Amino acid sequence: MATLPRAAAAAAPSPAAALLPLPRAAPLLAGRAAARSAARRLRARGTRAPPLAAARRGWGGVSPRAVLDLPRRREAAEKPAQKAADLNEILSERGACGVGFVANLKNEPSFNIVRDALVALGCMEHRGGCGADNDSGDGSGLMSGIPWDLFNDWAKKQGLAPLDRTNTGVGMVFLPQDENSMEEAKAVVAKVFTDEGLEVLGWRTVPFNVSVVGRYAKETMPNIQQIFVKVAKEDNADDIERELYICRKLIERATKSASWADELYFCSLSSRTIVYKGMLRSEILGQFYLDLQNELYKSPFAIYHRRYSTNTSPRWPLAQPMRLLGHNGEINTIQGNLNWMRSREATLQSPVWRGREHEIRPFGDPKASDSANLDSTAELLLRSGRSPAEAMMILVPEAYKNHPTLSIKYPEVIDFYDYYKGQMEAWDGPALLLFSDGRTVGACLDRNGLRPARYWRTSDDFVYVASEVGVIPMDESKVVMKGRLGPGMMITVDLQTGQVLENTEVKKSVASANPYGSWLQQSTRSIKPVNFQSSVAMDNETVLRHQQAFGYSSEDVQMVIETMASQGKEPTFCMGDDIPLAVLSQKPHMLFDYFKQRFAQVTNPAIDPLREGLVMSLEVNIGKRRNILEVGPENADQVTLSSPVLNEGELESLLNDSKLKPKVLSTYFDIRKGLDGSLDKAIKVLCDEADAAVRNGSQLLVLSDRSEALEPTRPAIPILLAVGAIHQHLIQNGLRMSASIVADTAQCFSTHQFACLIGYGASAICPYLALETCRQWRLSNKTVNLMRNGKMPTVTIEQAQRNFIKAVKSGLLKILSKMGISLLSSYCGAQIFEIYGLGQEVVDLAFCGSVSKIGGLTLDELGRETLSFWVKAFSEDTAKRLENFGFIQSRPGGEYHANNPEMSKLLHKAVREKSDNAYTVYQQHLASRPVNVLRDLLELKSDRAPIPIGKVEPATSIVERFCTGGMSLGAISRETHEAIAIAMNRIGGKSNSGEGDVEDGYSPTLPHLKGLQNGDTATSHDGGTGASPISSIKHAGGPWELGLSETHQTLIQNGLRERVVLRVDGGFRSGLDVLMAAAMGADEYGFGSVAMIATGCVMARICHTNNCPVGVASQREELRARFPGVPGDLVNYFLFVAEEVRATLAQLGFEKLDDIIGRTDILKAKHVSLAKTQHIDLKYLLSSAGLPKWSSSQIRSQDVHSNGPVLDETILADPDISDAIENEKEVSKTFQIYNVDRAVCGRVAGVIAKKYGDTGFAGQLNITFTGSAGQSFGCFLTPGMNIRLVGEANDYVGKGMAGGELVVVPVEKTGFVPEDAAIVFVRGKTGERFAVRNSLGQAVVEGTGDHCCEYMTGGCVVVLGKVGRNVAAGMTGGLAYILDEDDTLVPKVNKEIVKMQRVNAPAGQMQLKGLIEAYVEKTGSEKGATILREWEAYLPLFWQLVPPSEEDSPEACAEFERVLAKQATTVQSAK
C-alpha cells in the first residue's frame, strides 16, 4: 500500500507546479476589499486587465473583478431503537449560500471547467459568511468528476499500476488531527474495505497550502487524505456506487464509539465524483488545494458552493457541496423530516440492497446540517435506483395544485406529485438545489422561488447555472439560451447524451415512468365534506360542565370561539403579552400554553398566506405509509383530507373506513389510588394499547376524550401529552409509518392548539366541544336577539361552525407561513416550538427533541394542574358560568398583568410631578408584584463594598444606552410618535418609533404638541392601529432573558462579541430590569409599552379598536386631541430609571455599567416559592462563556464597518459628476459594472436627495453601465437620474425608485433572442414579484415570473409576453396591460380584487401605445416594434387589469365621457 509522507501536504506550491493560468491582479490573500480595490484601480487607469496569454503565472489571489474584466476566451475542451431528532442539535446548523455549476455537453473533461468554477466561486464571496478572524469562511467547495489523469500521474510516481476507471472508488477523507488517532481511523477504514472484499490500492495525502487558512479554520483543520479502492466483485456501475455507499455506512458504524468518531468524515466516496471542500472563503479554495491548480485536474462538470451558515459555528464537514447536492437555503421542517426518516427505517426495503438494508441505517443525523440530511435522503433514493431528478421531485415538490400549465398539458406530473404526497413529506423551505451523480447535473428551486437561479448555454456546448449572473466572463455572441429557474422549476444536463432538459421535459419523463394516475384512482379515497350538525348535542349545563373540566375560560368562549364563529377569522387584540409565563403563573394553564411558536430566521423569508396562498396547502393523507423504495398501487392506499380540521360527521366517515381498521383509544387517567404516578401509568398503558393496535393492522388511531358522562376520578389526559407520547412511542418502535393519529378532543379551540397537536404528530383534529360551543352560542337568546336587531351579521347554526373551521384553517396557514413552511403535511411532526416550563421527564416522554431550557413541571405536577381544571366541573359550589382567568384582559381577581392601571397611575404621578418619592412608590409597586418573568427569580449580589453614588457614571451617560421599541407608524398616534422621538433626541438615546422615520433637522411648527424645545425633532405618520391575532400575541416568541444569554454567550465563544452591540427589549419597566439585562450581556436597553405609558397611556387595552381614550394609540382626530403627553414626561422617566441604575451600581460597588455587562456572577437565584413547581433550572441564565475583550462603551463607540470601496464612491469621485450634482448640470458618463457591485446608484441618489430633496434637483445624470450588475441595481433613484445598463442584472432592480429613469438592454450581437432571456427588467423577462408594491412607477417588460403586480397601489405596468401565476394579488391601484397571445392569461390572474377587461377606453389605448413607443425608442426592442407595426392586430390581444379604485378612470372606463357628464348632471340637479 503506497502512502505519501504527510510533510508533502504542508509544502507551498513549487515554481514548477502547473498552476491555474489566470492574471495575478491582486495580492496573494486578496479578500473582498482587495477585489474591489483592484477593479477600482483598473477603472481609475481606464485600462482593462492584461489578456490571458500574458498572465499565466498562477491562481494566487485573483480578485473576482480582475477575472471578470477579462474578454471571454474559451479554449476547446481537451480530450435499532430509534431516537427523535433533537432541536438543539438541529438549530446549530442552518445555511444560505451561493451556488452554481459548469458542465460540458460533450462530457469532455477539461481543466478550464474547474478554472471557471473557481472564478465563479470567487464572485460568490459576498454570499458567504466569515469567522471572527476575517479569514475562516463558513465553507466553500467544489464537486467534479474524478480527475483520473491527476491520480494516474500520482499512481505512476508511487509505482502503482494505472487506475481502472470503471472499478476504482476514490474517497476524499477528513481524518482526525492527532497522528495516532488518524492511524487508528485509517486502520478501521481499511479493515472495513478489506472485509467487504475491496482491495485498498493506497492512501494519498492531499497537497495543500496551509498558509492561506484562517486561524479558526486552522485550529479545527483535519488531516486530509484520499483513499483508492478497487471494487472487483461488481461490474455494474450503479452496483459499484452502492457497494461504496454500504462501505461508508459500515465505516460510520464501526467508528461510532471511537473518541475520534466525529473527526472522521468522507466528503465523497465514489467511482464517479469527488468533492474538495473546507472551512474556507471562496477565493481561498483554489489556493488551498494544490490539486485544483494542476492542469491535470480535468472534469466534464463542476458544482461550486459558498456557504453562509445562519449560526456562528461552521465546521469543515459541513462545507458544501455534499456528496450529491449543493444547497442554498434552509429546510424549515428538518426536525419532522428527520423523525419521519427515522420512522421509515423499519420499512425501507429494495431488491437492489440484497437484504443489507439494516447495514445502511440510520438515514439521518440531527448533529449534521439540514443540507447534509437532505443530501443523505436524496442519496438513499439515488442508490436505491431513483434518478437524481426523481429524487428531487419527491423531496422538494413544486406547488402543483391549481397550476394551469400542469393541469392542462402535464396531468401525469400532477399524478406523480399526488402519489408521493402521501409517501414523503416535503423538505420544505427556501432552497436552490444543485445536484449530480456524475452522469447527470441539474438544478431545482423550491415551490416559492425564494432563492435566485439563472442558467445559460453557449454555442460551444457549455451549460452554466448560478445564483447570480455575471460570475463568469462570457462572450455574449456565443450564448444561445438564457433562462431563470422560477418557483418549483428544474433543469438537468445529461452528460452522457448531451441533452439539456428544461423543467416540464424533465418532469414529464420522470412522471411517465409509472401509471401513477390509475394507481391513485384505484386506491386513494377522499373524505367528502359532511354537513355540520344543525342542533345541539348537549344541554347548556352539560356544555358548561365540559368547558369547565377541559380548561375553558369565559375569555376563550367569548373572545375566541364566538368571534371565530361569527366572523370567520381569528380574533385580534392589542399587541403585547404581559402576563406571567404559564410555569410562573398562580393560575392553572392548559398544556398548550407552555409552548411558543418559533418563526423564520433572518435569511429565511416568511410566506404571505393571504396573497401567495397558491403555494400553500392544508391537505393531509391518512393511513399507512408503505415502503417508499418500491412503487406500486398499494402505496396509494390512503385517505386524503382537504384540511386537518374535521367535524363530527367527517370523523365518523373516517371511523367507517374499513381499510383503515380504526382504533379509538380513550384518553383518561384514573386517580382513585392517588394522583402521584397516575398520569405516567395511564400514558404507558395508552402507548401499549396504541402499539398493539398498530401491530394488529390498525392504520388509524383516534385518541378521544369524548365520554358519555364525566367522572370526578377519571380526568382527561392533556390531549397534547397523549398525542406526543404515542407519536414518540411509535417512532421508537419502528411503527410510526403504519398508522396516522387523529385527536377527537374537547381540549382544542384556538389555532395555536391545533398547531401544537399537528406539530407533535396528529394528522387531524375533531374539536367536538368547540363545535358544540359554536352551536350553543348561535342558539342562545342573546345571539338570536343581536342578529334580529341587526347588531350582528346573521349566520345559521351550520354557518357558525363553518366560520369557526374557516378561521382555524386561515390561522394555521399564518402559523405555517411565519416559519416559511408551505405544507401542513410537512409541519406535521416537525415540532417547531420551544418549551418554557416543562421538565425533562415530560419532554422525553412526549416531546422528545424539543428544547426546554429552564426545566419545569414533572408529570405529577402536570397531572395536578390538569386536575385543578377537572374538579371545577364537580364542585358543590360550581359556578353557573365560566370563570374569567383574565389571561387576555386585565380584571380584578384575574391573572396578574404587569402593565396595569395602578402601575400606570403611579408612573404618571412620578413623571408629571418629577417626584423622587412618587418614583420610589412606583418601584415598590414593581418590587411587590407576583413573579412575572424569569428575571424575577434572580437578584443582584456583589462581594464588593458599596461606593458613594458620586463615583458612579452620571445619568446623562446611562440614558444614552436607552432606546424605544419598534412601533409602526400606524400603531400609535402621530402625537405619541413625536413625543417619544423628541424625548429620545433630548437624552441622546435612540428612537425606533415610526419605523425609524425621525427627521434630522428641527421640527416644523407643531401646534398640536406641547412642551417643545429648540433642537427637538419629530416623526411623520399615517396608518392603522396596533392589532395582532390573539394566538400570535400569546404564543409566539420567548423570554428575552434566554435569547439574550444565548446570543451573548455564542458570540463570546466564537470571538465575535466585540463586533456587535446587543440591544434587548421586552417588558422593561425599571432600573432593575436594565441591570439584569446588563449582567446577561446587553449593551443597550429598549423600552416599549412603558414609554407609551409615560407619555399618557392609561392601559385601557383597546389599541386594536382605534378607540384609545387618550389618543395614544388611535388615528381618530377627536381622540388624538386628548393626548396628554409631553416629551419631558418621558425624559423624566428615563432619568429616574438611570438614577435607579446608579444607586444600585453604587450599592454593588461598581462605578459604571461597563463594569457589570456580561457579569453573570453577580446574578444569584432567589429563594422563591412557585405555585406549580420547584424544578425551574436557571443554570442557562447564570452560566458564563467569559467576557468580551473590549468594554461595552468601546464596542458601542467603534466605527461602523464599511463595505470597502464601492462603485458609487468611484462615480461620486468623478469630477464631472460631482460638478453636475453641485451645480445642477447635465452630464453623461459610462462605467463598467460587475456582479459584486451591489446597490449601485443608491448612494448617488442619497447625495442628491440630501441636497435637493426628492424632487428639487434640476440637473441630469445620464449614466450608462456595461456588464453584469449586482443586486439592487438602480435602487432609490431620484428625479434627474437617467440610468442605462447594457448587459444584465440580478435581483431587485429599481428597488425603492422615487423617480428618474431606468433602462436595461442586452449587449449587441447576442447569440439568443433577448426577449427569451432572464434579463431583469425592460428588454427581457423579469423574475418573481415584479412591481410588488409599485406605487408610482411605469414599467414595460417582456415577461414576468409569478406574483407580478402584487400589492401594487399605483403606476402602470405593461407586459409584452408571458407571465407566471397569481398576477395582481392584492393589487389595489394602478393599471396593468398584459399581452396574451396564446390565451393562457385568464387562469393566472388573481381575481379577488381586480377585474379583467380588454383595452376599450381610448385613453387606455393611448396610454398603452405611448408606453410601448417610449419603450421601443429606449431599448430598440424588436417585440415592441412588431406590436406597434401591427397595432390593430395586437391591441385586441391585450388584457387590462383594473382594481376598483381605477374603474372610473379615463384609461379604464370606455364610457368615461358619459359617466363624467352624468356626474355633472347629478351635481347640477343637487344644487
mmCIF file of N, CA and C in Angstrom, residues 1075 1226 1396:
data_model
loop_
_atom_site.group_PDB
_atom_site.id
_atom_site.type_symbol
_atom_site.label_atom_id
_atom_site.label_comp_id
_atom_site.label_asym_id
_atom_site.label_seq_id
_atom_site.Cartn_x
_atom_site.Cartn_y
_atom_site.Cartn_z
ATOM 1 N N LEU A 1075 -30.323 46.586 34.805
ATOM 2 C CA LEU A 1075 -29.152 45.954 35.429
ATOM 3 C C LEU A 1075 -29.133 44.451 35.170
ATOM 4 N N GLU A 1226 -26.057 68.962 -16.554
ATOM 5 C CA GLU A 1226 -26.283 67.671 -17.203
ATOM 6 C C GLU A 1226 -24.931 67.055 -17.542
ATOM 7 N N MET A 1396 -60.714 41.804 -15.121
ATOM 8 C CA MET A 1396 -60.010 41.755 -16.398
ATOM 9 C C MET A 1396 -60.930 42.294 -17.483
#
